[in-house]
Amino acid sequence: MASSSSSVSLSSVIQYTLFAVVAYFLAGAPYLAPLLSVIGVDEASFSSSSLSASSSEDVNTSNQGHQYAHYGRQDAHTGAKRDNLWQPGEGLVCEGEHGHGYKTYVLRRDPLVVYVEGFLSEAEREALLALSAPNWAPSTIWTAQTEHLDPKIRNSLRAPLNLTQPPTTPFPPTNPLTPSLLLPCLSHRAHTFQGSPPPLSIEQPLWTQKYLAPSGHYTYHYDFSDPGYVRGTAGRQAPKIQGRKSTFMVYVSASEDLQGGGTNFPRLEKPVGEWWCRFVYCDGVGDGEEEVPRDKEGQKVEGITFRPIPGNAVFWENLREDGNAYYETWHAGLPVTRGEKVGLNVWSWWEG
């Protein structure tokens, strides 16, 4: 009888323990970090190893440990495919020339808009131009799941930069960068800038964009998908919140005679103080009438216009945490009226 009682008691303990473990993780695993620190396990390592184990069918590792995810859905608005997403693997080390630093200036917190000074080094800018040179082609737009040309909306050239294949175009002989590390380390920089949350990936290929006088431009648009699609409420049922979470507009080069070509956000207010005028166009600050930002109709624009300063970047968030859109991010690449400008788009794809 004592033996039977002991057996029942043991099975009950095991059953209750299993229930407790399940309830703990359903509650969000509170106090996980302190518990892991007690037993000497780093929480980030624990999370990343758990993620890798739970999604082993969706992740491949190749090209010196540069990890990227394989999926199959195409976004109707941006043309982004879920099999074109990239995340840095543990084997990626960005040091020396590839560990280039930068300075950040928060312009706005909701939506988050950050100006980044020195995002690219001179060597990185030189290498990006070299990689792009053989591959320039007219830029396209997406409308109703169809890719097509419309220079009235988008008049520029673009070149794809593949993250998962070593570049075949040689760098200039004096360039100190390692070709196979250039694009992964740039993407790693953009990824870690945002805290590297697990659902966030970098869309690949990256794209450089060349705008030429007299009318290179991209009219007003959003970078995010149709918010109804993001939330699964526009007749296309998405399995969960997903979309183009954020954008880096990186300025790679600008000719000395450049006029125009700023990035305009008409729904964002200009920052207060002349200090910002080195990064944005300010009324009364500049060389004259040519310094006044104008749209393709020649009209003076509203809001804030960023100067296309080589090496610098503008970062902004397109989507809120609940998947709703930031409509304040309506923006345009203003016409280049003289000279030429080259930019780099780095987009982050998010699945909540």
CSV table of C-alpha atoms in Angstrom, one decimal:
chain,number,residue,atom,x,y,z
A,1,MET,CA,0.0,0.0,0.0
A,2,ALA,CA,2.8,2.4,0.8
A,3,SER,CA,4.4,1.4,-2.5
A,4,SER,CA,1.2,2.3,-4.4
A,5,SER,CA,0.9,5.6,-2.6
A,6,SER,CA,4.5,6.5,-3.3
A,7,SER,CA,4.0,5.7,-7.0
A,8,VAL,CA,1.0,7.9,-7.3
A,9,SER,CA,2.7,10.7,-5.5
A,10,LEU,CA,5.8,10.6,-7.9
A,11,SER,CA,3.6,10.6,-11.0
A,12,SER,CA,1.7,13.5,-9.7
A,13,VAL,CA,4.9,15.5,-9.0
A,14,ILE,CA,6.1,14.9,-12.6
A,15,GLN,CA,2.7,15.9,-14.0
A,16,TYR,CA,2.5,19.1,-12.0
A,17,THR,CA,6.1,19.9,-12.9
A,18,LEU,CA,5.4,19.6,-16.6
A,19,PHE,CA,2.3,21.9,-16.2
A,20,ALA,CA,4.4,24.4,-14.4
A,21,VAL,CA,7.1,24.5,-17.1
A,22,VAL,CA,4.5,25.0,-19.8
A,23,ALA,CA,2.8,27.7,-17.9
A,24,TYR,CA,6.1,29.5,-17.3
A,25,PHE,CA,6.9,29.8,-20.9
A,26,LEU,CA,3.4,30.7,-21.9
A,27,ALA,CA,3.7,33.6,-19.4
A,28,GLY,CA,6.7,34.9,-21.4
A,29,ALA,CA,9.5,33.2,-19.3
A,30,PRO,CA,9.7,35.9,-16.6
A,31,TYR,CA,13.1,36.2,-14.8
A,32,LEU,CA,14.8,34.1,-17.5
A,33,ALA,CA,17.8,36.4,-17.7
A,34,PRO,CA,18.6,36.2,-13.9
A,35,LEU,CA,18.1,32.5,-13.9
A,36,LEU,CA,20.5,32.0,-16.9
A,37,SER,CA,23.1,34.3,-15.4
A,38,VAL,CA,23.1,32.2,-12.2
A,39,ILE,CA,24.0,29.1,-14.2
A,40,GLY,CA,26.4,31.0,-16.4
A,41,VAL,CA,24.4,31.0,-19.7
A,42,ASP,CA,24.2,34.2,-21.8
A,43,GLU,CA,20.6,35.0,-22.6
A,44,ALA,CA,21.4,36.1,-26.2
A,45,SER,CA,23.2,32.8,-26.8
A,46,PHE,CA,20.3,30.9,-25.3
A,47,SER,CA,17.8,32.7,-27.5
A,48,SER,CA,19.7,32.4,-30.7
A,49,SER,CA,20.5,28.7,-30.2
A,50,SER,CA,16.8,28.1,-29.4
A,51,LEU,CA,15.7,30.0,-32.5
A,52,SER,CA,18.1,28.0,-34.7
A,53,ALA,CA,16.9,24.7,-33.3
A,54,SER,CA,13.2,25.6,-33.7
A,55,SER,CA,13.6,26.8,-37.3
A,56,SER,CA,16.2,24.4,-38.7
A,57,GLU,CA,14.2,23.7,-41.8
A,58,ASP,CA,14.1,27.4,-42.7
A,59,VAL,CA,17.7,28.3,-42.3
A,60,ASN,CA,20.8,27.6,-44.3
A,61,THR,CA,24.3,28.6,-43.5
A,62,SER,CA,26.9,29.2,-46.2
A,63,ASN,CA,29.5,31.7,-47.3
A,64,GLN,CA,31.7,31.9,-44.3
A,65,GLY,CA,28.9,31.5,-41.8
A,66,HIS,CA,26.7,34.3,-43.2
A,67,GLN,CA,23.3,33.0,-42.2
A,68,TYR,CA,20.2,33.7,-44.2
A,69,ALA,CA,16.6,32.5,-44.1
A,70,HIS,CA,14.7,30.8,-46.9
A,71,TYR,CA,11.0,31.5,-47.3
A,72,GLY,CA,8.6,31.6,-50.2
A,73,ARG,CA,6.2,34.5,-50.1
A,74,GLN,CA,6.4,37.5,-52.3
A,75,ASP,CA,5.3,40.9,-51.2
A,76,ALA,CA,2.8,42.5,-53.6
A,77,HIS,CA,3.9,46.1,-53.0
A,78,THR,CA,7.7,45.9,-52.7
A,79,GLY,CA,8.4,42.8,-54.7
A,80,ALA,CA,10.3,41.4,-51.7
A,81,LYS,CA,10.5,37.7,-51.4
A,82,ARG,CA,10.8,35.8,-48.1
A,83,ASP,CA,13.5,33.7,-49.6
A,84,ASN,CA,15.6,36.9,-50.1
A,85,LEU,CA,16.1,37.5,-46.4
A,86,TRP,CA,19.5,37.6,-44.6
A,87,GLN,CA,20.6,37.4,-41.0
A,88,PRO,CA,24.2,37.5,-39.8
A,89,GLY,CA,25.6,34.2,-38.7
A,90,GLU,CA,27.8,33.6,-35.7
A,91,GLY,CA,30.8,33.1,-37.9
A,92,LEU,CA,30.7,36.7,-39.2
A,93,VAL,CA,33.5,38.9,-37.7
A,94,CYS,CA,33.6,42.6,-38.8
A,95,GLU,CA,36.9,44.2,-37.5
A,96,GLY,CA,39.4,46.7,-38.8
A,97,GLU,CA,38.3,48.3,-42.0
A,98,HIS,CA,35.0,46.4,-41.8
A,99,GLY,CA,34.3,47.6,-38.3
A,100,HIS,CA,33.8,51.2,-39.4
A,101,GLY,CA,32.2,53.5,-36.7
A,102,TYR,CA,29.6,56.2,-37.0
A,103,LYS,CA,27.7,58.9,-35.1
A,104,THR,CA,24.0,59.1,-34.6
A,105,TYR,CA,21.6,62.0,-34.1
A,106,VAL,CA,17.9,61.2,-33.2
A,107,LEU,CA,15.6,63.5,-35.1
A,108,ARG,CA,12.3,62.0,-34.0
A,109,ARG,CA,11.2,59.1,-31.8
A,110,ASP,CA,7.7,58.4,-33.2
A,111,PRO,CA,8.3,57.3,-35.9
A,112,LEU,CA,11.9,56.8,-35.1
A,113,VAL,CA,14.1,58.8,-37.5
A,114,VAL,CA,17.9,58.9,-36.9
A,115,TYR,CA,20.5,60.7,-38.9
A,116,VAL,CA,23.7,58.7,-39.1
A,117,GLU,CA,27.0,60.5,-39.8
A,118,GLY,CA,29.8,58.4,-41.3
A,119,PHE,CA,27.8,55.2,-41.9
A,120,LEU,CA,30.1,54.3,-44.8
A,121,SER,CA,33.9,54.7,-44.9
A,122,GLU,CA,35.5,56.1,-48.0
A,123,ALA,CA,36.8,52.7,-48.9
A,124,GLU,CA,33.3,51.2,-48.6
A,125,ARG,CA,31.9,53.9,-50.9
A,126,GLU,CA,34.6,53.3,-53.5
A,127,ALA,CA,34.0,49.5,-53.3
A,128,LEU,CA,30.2,49.9,-53.7
A,129,LEU,CA,30.6,52.0,-56.8
A,130,ALA,CA,33.0,49.4,-58.3
A,131,LEU,CA,30.5,46.6,-57.6
A,132,SER,CA,27.6,48.6,-59.1
A,133,ALA,CA,29.3,49.8,-62.2
A,134,PRO,CA,28.8,46.7,-64.5
A,135,ASN,CA,25.2,46.2,-63.4
A,136,TRP,CA,23.3,49.5,-63.7
A,137,ALA,CA,19.8,49.0,-65.2
A,138,PRO,CA,16.6,51.2,-65.2
A,139,SER,CA,14.8,51.1,-61.9
A,140,THR,CA,11.3,49.5,-61.8
A,141,ILE,CA,8.3,49.9,-59.6
A,142,TRP,CA,5.6,47.4,-58.4
A,143,THR,CA,1.9,47.9,-59.0
A,144,ALA,CA,-0.7,45.2,-58.3
A,145,GLN,CA,2.0,42.5,-58.1
A,146,THR,CA,3.4,43.6,-61.5
A,147,GLU,CA,6.9,44.9,-62.0
A,148,HIS,CA,7.3,47.6,-64.6
A,149,LEU,CA,9.1,50.8,-65.7
A,150,ASP,CA,7.5,54.2,-65.2
A,151,PRO,CA,10.1,57.0,-65.4
A,152,LYS,CA,7.4,59.6,-64.5
A,153,ILE,CA,7.4,58.0,-61.0
A,154,ARG,CA,10.9,56.6,-60.7
A,155,ASN,CA,13.6,57.8,-63.0
A,156,SER,CA,16.9,56.3,-62.0
A,157,LEU,CA,19.3,53.4,-62.5
A,158,ARG,CA,19.9,50.6,-60.0
A,159,ALA,CA,22.3,47.7,-59.4
A,160,PRO,CA,21.8,44.6,-57.3
A,161,LEU,CA,24.4,43.7,-54.6
A,162,ASN,CA,24.1,40.0,-53.7
A,163,LEU,CA,24.8,39.3,-50.0
A,164,THR,CA,25.1,35.5,-50.3
A,165,GLN,CA,27.6,35.3,-53.2
A,166,PRO,CA,31.2,36.7,-53.2
A,167,PRO,CA,31.5,39.6,-55.6
A,168,THR,CA,33.2,38.8,-59.0
A,169,THR,CA,34.0,42.5,-59.8
A,170,PRO,CA,37.5,43.4,-58.5
A,171,PHE,CA,38.0,46.2,-56.1
A,172,PRO,CA,40.4,49.1,-57.0
A,173,PRO,CA,44.0,47.8,-56.3
A,174,THR,CA,44.5,50.2,-53.3
A,175,ASN,CA,41.2,49.4,-51.6
A,176,PRO,CA,41.9,47.6,-48.3
A,177,LEU,CA,38.6,45.8,-47.9
A,178,THR,CA,38.0,42.1,-48.2
A,179,PRO,CA,35.5,41.6,-51.1
A,180,SER,CA,33.6,38.7,-49.4
A,181,LEU,CA,33.1,40.8,-46.2
A,182,LEU,CA,32.0,44.1,-47.6
A,183,LEU,CA,28.2,43.5,-48.1
A,184,PRO,CA,27.8,41.1,-45.1
A,185,CYS,CA,29.5,43.6,-42.8
A,186,LEU,CA,27.4,46.5,-44.1
A,187,SER,CA,24.3,44.5,-43.5
A,188,HIS,CA,25.5,43.4,-40.1
A,189,ARG,CA,26.0,47.1,-39.2
A,190,ALA,CA,22.4,47.9,-40.3
A,191,HIS,CA,21.1,44.8,-38.4
A,192,THR,CA,22.8,45.5,-35.1
A,193,PHE,CA,21.9,49.2,-35.3
A,194,GLN,CA,18.4,48.1,-34.7
A,195,GLY,CA,19.2,45.8,-31.8
A,196,SER,CA,19.1,42.6,-34.0
A,197,PRO,CA,15.7,41.4,-32.8
A,198,PRO,CA,15.1,37.7,-33.9
A,199,PRO,CA,12.2,38.4,-36.3
A,200,LEU,CA,14.2,41.1,-38.2
A,201,SER,CA,16.1,40.2,-41.4
A,202,ILE,CA,17.9,42.2,-44.1
A,203,GLU,CA,16.3,42.1,-47.6
A,204,GLN,CA,18.7,41.0,-50.2
A,205,PRO,CA,20.0,41.8,-52.7
A,206,LEU,CA,20.9,45.3,-51.5
A,207,TRP,CA,20.3,47.9,-54.2
A,208,THR,CA,22.4,50.9,-55.2
A,209,GLN,CA,20.5,53.7,-57.0
A,210,LYS,CA,21.9,56.3,-59.4
A,211,TYR,CA,20.1,59.5,-60.1
A,212,LEU,CA,21.3,61.6,-63.1
A,213,ALA,CA,20.5,65.2,-64.2
A,214,PRO,CA,18.3,66.7,-65.4
A,215,SER,CA,15.4,64.8,-63.9
A,216,GLY,CA,16.6,61.7,-61.9
A,217,HIS,CA,14.0,61.3,-59.1
A,218,TYR,CA,11.6,59.1,-57.3
A,219,THR,CA,8.2,60.6,-56.6
A,220,TYR,CA,6.4,60.4,-53.2
A,221,HIS,CA,5.9,56.9,-51.9
A,222,TYR,CA,6.0,54.6,-48.8
A,223,ASP,CA,8.6,51.8,-48.4
A,224,PHE,CA,6.2,49.6,-46.5
A,225,SER,CA,3.7,47.2,-47.9
A,226,ASP,CA,0.0,47.8,-48.0
A,227,PRO,CA,-0.8,47.9,-44.2
A,228,GLY,CA,-3.9,45.8,-44.8
A,229,TYR,CA,-1.6,43.1,-46.2
A,230,VAL,CA,0.7,43.5,-43.3
A,231,ARG,CA,-2.1,42.9,-40.8
A,232,GLY,CA,-3.8,40.3,-43.0
A,233,THR,CA,-7.0,42.3,-43.4
A,234,ALA,CA,-7.0,43.3,-47.1
A,235,GLY,CA,-8.4,40.1,-48.5
A,236,ARG,CA,-4.9,38.5,-48.5
A,237,GLN,CA,-4.5,36.7,-45.2
A,238,ALA,CA,-1.0,37.0,-44.0
A,239,PRO,CA,-0.1,34.3,-41.4
A,240,LYS,CA,1.2,37.0,-39.0
A,241,ILE,CA,2.3,40.6,-38.9
A,242,GLN,CA,5.1,41.1,-41.5
A,243,GLY,CA,6.5,43.8,-43.8
A,244,ARG,CA,9.3,46.2,-44.5
A,245,LYS,CA,10.0,47.4,-40.9
A,246,SER,CA,12.7,50.0,-41.6
A,247,THR,CA,14.8,51.7,-44.2
A,248,PHE,CA,18.4,53.0,-44.4
A,249,MET,CA,18.8,55.6,-47.2
A,250,VAL,CA,22.6,55.7,-47.5
A,251,TYR,CA,24.4,58.3,-49.6
A,252,VAL,CA,27.2,56.6,-51.5
A,253,SER,CA,28.4,59.5,-53.7
A,254,ALA,CA,27.5,62.9,-55.0
A,255,SER,CA,29.2,64.8,-57.7
A,256,GLU,CA,30.9,68.2,-56.8
A,257,ASP,CA,28.4,70.0,-59.0
A,258,LEU,CA,25.3,68.3,-57.6
A,259,GLN,CA,22.1,70.3,-57.3
A,260,GLY,CA,18.9,68.8,-56.0
A,261,GLY,CA,18.7,65.2,-55.0
A,262,GLY,CA,17.7,65.6,-51.4
A,263,THR,CA,15.4,63.2,-49.6
A,264,ASN,CA,12.2,64.9,-48.7
A,265,PHE,CA,9.6,64.0,-46.0
A,266,PRO,CA,6.8,66.5,-46.3
A,267,ARG,CA,4.9,65.2,-43.2
A,268,LEU,CA,7.9,65.5,-40.8
A,269,GLU,CA,8.7,68.8,-39.1
A,270,LYS,CA,12.1,70.4,-39.5
A,271,PRO,CA,14.3,70.1,-36.4
A,272,VAL,CA,14.8,73.2,-34.3
A,273,GLY,CA,18.2,74.9,-34.4
A,274,GLU,CA,20.7,75.9,-37.0
A,275,TRP,CA,23.0,73.0,-35.9
A,276,TRP,CA,20.9,70.7,-38.0
A,277,CYS,CA,21.4,72.8,-41.2
A,278,ARG,CA,24.6,70.9,-42.0
A,279,PHE,CA,22.5,67.8,-42.6
A,280,VAL,CA,19.1,69.2,-43.7
A,281,TYR,CA,18.1,72.1,-45.9
A,282,CYS,CA,17.1,75.2,-43.9
A,283,ASP,CA,15.4,78.4,-45.1
A,284,GLY,CA,18.0,81.2,-45.4
A,285,VAL,CA,20.9,78.8,-45.1
A,286,GLY,CA,22.8,78.0,-48.3
A,287,ASP,CA,24.3,79.5,-51.4
A,288,GLY,CA,21.1,80.9,-52.9
A,289,GLU,CA,18.0,79.9,-54.8
A,290,GLU,CA,19.5,76.6,-55.9
A,291,GLU,CA,19.6,75.5,-52.3
A,292,VAL,CA,15.8,75.6,-52.0
A,293,PRO,CA,14.5,71.9,-52.3
A,294,ARG,CA,12.0,71.5,-55.1
A,295,ASP,CA,9.8,68.7,-56.5
A,296,LYS,CA,9.6,67.6,-60.1
A,297,GLU,CA,7.1,70.3,-60.9
A,298,GLY,CA,9.6,72.9,-59.6
A,299,GLN,CA,7.5,73.7,-56.5
A,300,LYS,CA,9.1,74.4,-53.1
A,301,VAL,CA,8.6,71.3,-50.9
A,302,GLU,CA,7.3,71.2,-47.3
A,303,GLY,CA,8.6,69.3,-44.3
A,304,ILE,CA,12.2,68.2,-44.0
A,305,THR,CA,14.7,67.5,-46.8
A,306,PHE,CA,18.0,65.7,-46.0
A,307,ARG,CA,21.2,66.7,-47.9
A,308,PRO,CA,22.7,63.9,-49.9
A,309,ILE,CA,26.1,63.9,-48.1
A,310,PRO,CA,28.3,61.0,-49.2
A,311,GLY,CA,28.9,58.5,-46.4
A,312,ASN,CA,26.0,59.6,-44.3
A,313,ALA,CA,22.6,57.9,-44.0
A,314,VAL,CA,19.0,58.4,-42.8
A,315,PHE,CA,17.3,55.6,-40.9
A,316,TRP,CA,13.6,55.5,-40.2
A,317,GLU,CA,11.0,53.0,-39.1
A,318,ASN,CA,8.1,52.2,-41.5
A,319,LEU,CA,5.9,50.0,-39.2
A,320,ARG,CA,4.8,50.2,-35.6
A,321,GLU,CA,5.1,47.2,-33.3
A,322,ASP,CA,1.5,46.2,-34.0
A,323,GLY,CA,2.0,46.2,-37.7
A,324,ASN,CA,0.3,49.5,-38.4
A,325,ALA,CA,2.1,51.9,-40.7
A,326,TYR,CA,3.8,55.2,-40.0
A,327,TYR,CA,2.2,57.4,-42.6
A,328,GLU,CA,4.6,60.2,-41.7
A,329,THR,CA,7.2,58.3,-43.7
A,330,TRP,CA,5.8,59.5,-47.0
A,331,HIS,CA,8.9,60.6,-48.9
A,332,ALA,CA,10.6,61.3,-52.2
A,333,GLY,CA,14.0,61.4,-53.8
A,334,LEU,CA,13.9,65.0,-55.2
A,335,PRO,CA,15.0,65.6,-58.8
A,336,VAL,CA,18.7,65.9,-59.5
A,337,THR,CA,18.9,69.0,-61.7
A,338,ARG,CA,22.7,69.0,-62.1
A,339,GLY,CA,25.4,66.3,-61.6
A,340,GLU,CA,24.6,62.9,-60.2
A,341,LYS,CA,23.9,61.1,-56.9
A,342,VAL,CA,24.3,57.4,-55.9
A,343,GLY,CA,22.4,56.0,-52.9
A,344,LEU,CA,22.2,52.6,-51.2
A,345,ASN,CA,18.9,51.1,-49.9
A,346,VAL,CA,19.1,48.8,-47.0
A,347,TRP,CA,15.6,47.5,-46.0
A,348,SER,CA,14.8,45.3,-43.0
A,349,TRP,CA,12.0,42.8,-43.2
A,350,TRP,CA,10.1,42.0,-40.0
A,351,GLU,CA,7.8,39.2,-38.9
A,352,GLY,CA,6.2,39.7,-35.5
